[in-house]
């Protein structure tokens, strides 16, 4: 799963930090 900034599908309450 790649989370790039605010996900349009499911806005996560926590900041997006999944860029490996």
Short mmCIF file of C-alpha atoms in Angstrom, two decimals:
data_model
loop_
_atom_site.label_atom_id
_atom_site.label_comp_id
_atom_site.label_asym_id
_atom_site.label_seq_id
_atom_site.Cartn_x
_atom_site.Cartn_y
_atom_site.Cartn_z
CA UNK A 1 0.00 0.00 0.00
CA UNK A 2 1.36 3.36 -1.00
CA UNK A 3 0.12 6.35 0.93
CA UNK A 4 0.98 9.55 -0.88
CA UNK A 5 -0.18 12.56 1.11
CA UNK A 6 -3.86 12.67 1.94
CA UNK A 7 -5.43 9.57 0.51
CA UNK A 8 -8.59 10.36 -1.48
CA UNK A 9 -9.98 6.94 -0.72
CA UNK A 10 -9.59 6.97 3.03
CA UNK A 11 -8.44 10.12 4.82
CA UNK A 12 -6.25 8.86 7.64
CA UNK A 13 -6.40 10.78 10.94
CA UNK A 14 -2.66 10.47 11.33
CA UNK A 15 -0.07 12.16 9.11
CA UNK A 16 0.95 10.21 5.99
CA UNK A 17 4.37 8.73 6.61
CA UNK A 18 4.77 5.72 4.34
CA UNK A 19 7.24 6.70 1.70
CA UNK A 20 9.92 4.05 1.53
#
